[in-house]
Short mmCIF file of C-alpha atoms in Angstrom, two decimals:
data_model
loop_
_atom_site.label_atom_id
_atom_site.label_comp_id
_atom_site.label_asym_id
_atom_site.label_seq_id
_atom_site.Cartn_x
_atom_site.Cartn_y
_atom_site.Cartn_z
CA MET A 1471 -50.68 -25.56 54.64
CA PRO A 1472 -48.49 -22.77 53.16
CA ASP A 1473 -49.97 -20.76 50.28
CA LEU A 1474 -46.74 -20.80 48.31
CA LYS A 1475 -46.40 -21.82 44.67
CA LEU A 1476 -43.17 -23.51 45.36
CA GLY A 1477 -43.63 -26.69 47.32
CA LYS A 1478 -41.16 -28.01 49.92
CA LEU A 1479 -37.95 -29.03 48.28
CA PRO A 1480 -37.09 -32.75 48.29
CA ASP A 1481 -34.30 -34.19 50.27
CA ARG A 1482 -31.09 -33.35 48.43
CA THR A 1483 -28.59 -35.01 50.75
CA PRO A 1484 -26.02 -36.74 48.61
CA VAL A 1485 -25.72 -40.48 48.90
CA LYS A 1486 -22.35 -42.08 48.17
CA LEU A 1487 -22.49 -45.29 46.16
CA THR A 1488 -19.44 -47.46 45.49
CA ILE A 1489 -19.53 -49.82 42.56
CA THR A 1490 -17.08 -52.03 40.67
CA ILE A 1491 -17.12 -51.95 36.86
CA THR A 1492 -15.41 -53.87 34.13
CA PRO A 1493 -12.29 -52.34 32.30
CA ASP A 1494 -14.41 -52.19 29.08
CA LEU A 1495 -17.03 -50.14 30.79
CA GLN A 1496 -14.45 -47.83 32.29
CA ALA A 1497 -12.93 -47.35 28.82
CA ALA A 1498 -16.32 -46.55 27.36
CA LEU A 1499 -17.09 -44.06 30.13
CA GLN A 1500 -13.66 -42.35 29.50
CA ALA A 1501 -14.49 -42.25 25.78
CA TYR A 1502 -17.93 -40.74 26.59
CA ALA A 1503 -16.35 -38.09 28.76
CA ALA A 1504 -14.03 -37.16 25.96
CA GLU A 1505 -16.99 -36.83 23.54
CA TYR A 1506 -18.77 -34.70 26.10
CA ALA A 1507 -15.82 -32.44 26.32
CA LYS A 1508 -15.73 -32.08 22.49
CA ALA A 1509 -19.37 -31.40 22.35
CA TYR A 1510 -19.66 -28.90 25.20
CA GLY A 1511 -16.12 -27.56 25.52
CA VAL A 1512 -16.12 -28.55 29.25
CA GLU A 1513 -14.16 -31.46 30.68
CA GLU A 1514 -16.24 -33.27 33.34
CA PRO A 1515 -14.88 -36.23 35.34
CA VAL A 1516 -16.61 -39.49 34.71
CA ALA A 1517 -17.79 -39.53 38.32
CA GLU A 1518 -19.69 -36.23 37.65
CA LEU A 1519 -21.28 -37.56 34.42
CA ILE A 1520 -22.48 -40.92 35.78
CA PRO A 1521 -25.34 -39.60 38.01
CA ALA A 1522 -26.76 -37.59 35.07
CA MET A 1523 -26.37 -40.59 32.82
CA LEU A 1524 -28.23 -42.83 35.22
CA ALA A 1525 -31.00 -40.26 35.83
CA THR A 1526 -31.43 -39.89 32.02
CA PHE A 1527 -31.59 -43.63 31.54
CA LEU A 1528 -34.18 -44.14 34.29
CA GLU A 1529 -36.32 -41.23 33.04
CA SER A 1530 -36.35 -42.67 29.53
CA ASP A 1531 -37.42 -46.17 30.62
CA ARG A 1532 -41.24 -45.94 30.16
CA ALA A 1533 -42.04 -49.40 31.50
CA PHE A 1534 -40.09 -48.57 34.77
CA ALA A 1535 -41.85 -45.25 35.06
CA ARG A 1536 -45.28 -46.91 34.66
CA ARG A 1537 -44.47 -49.64 37.24
CA ARG A 1538 -43.01 -47.09 39.66
CA SER A 1539 -46.09 -44.78 39.53
CA ALA A 1540 -48.58 -47.69 39.71
CA PRO A 1541 -50.49 -47.92 42.99
CA LYS A 1542 -49.08 -50.51 45.30
#
């Protein structure tokens, strides 16, 4: 085993996911992107924000985290 402090990096190969959303959700995502641009001074496409939004949501769900880390 290598004696490096940094472990082997995880797989970072992007995975493309195609979904269908409602018009209301699309409008809400566009509004969020506009608020993001106001807050940070950088316009990001909705498609770039969604992965970060999903990761933040999953990280904040404590019940999910407990179940995911429980032995199987």
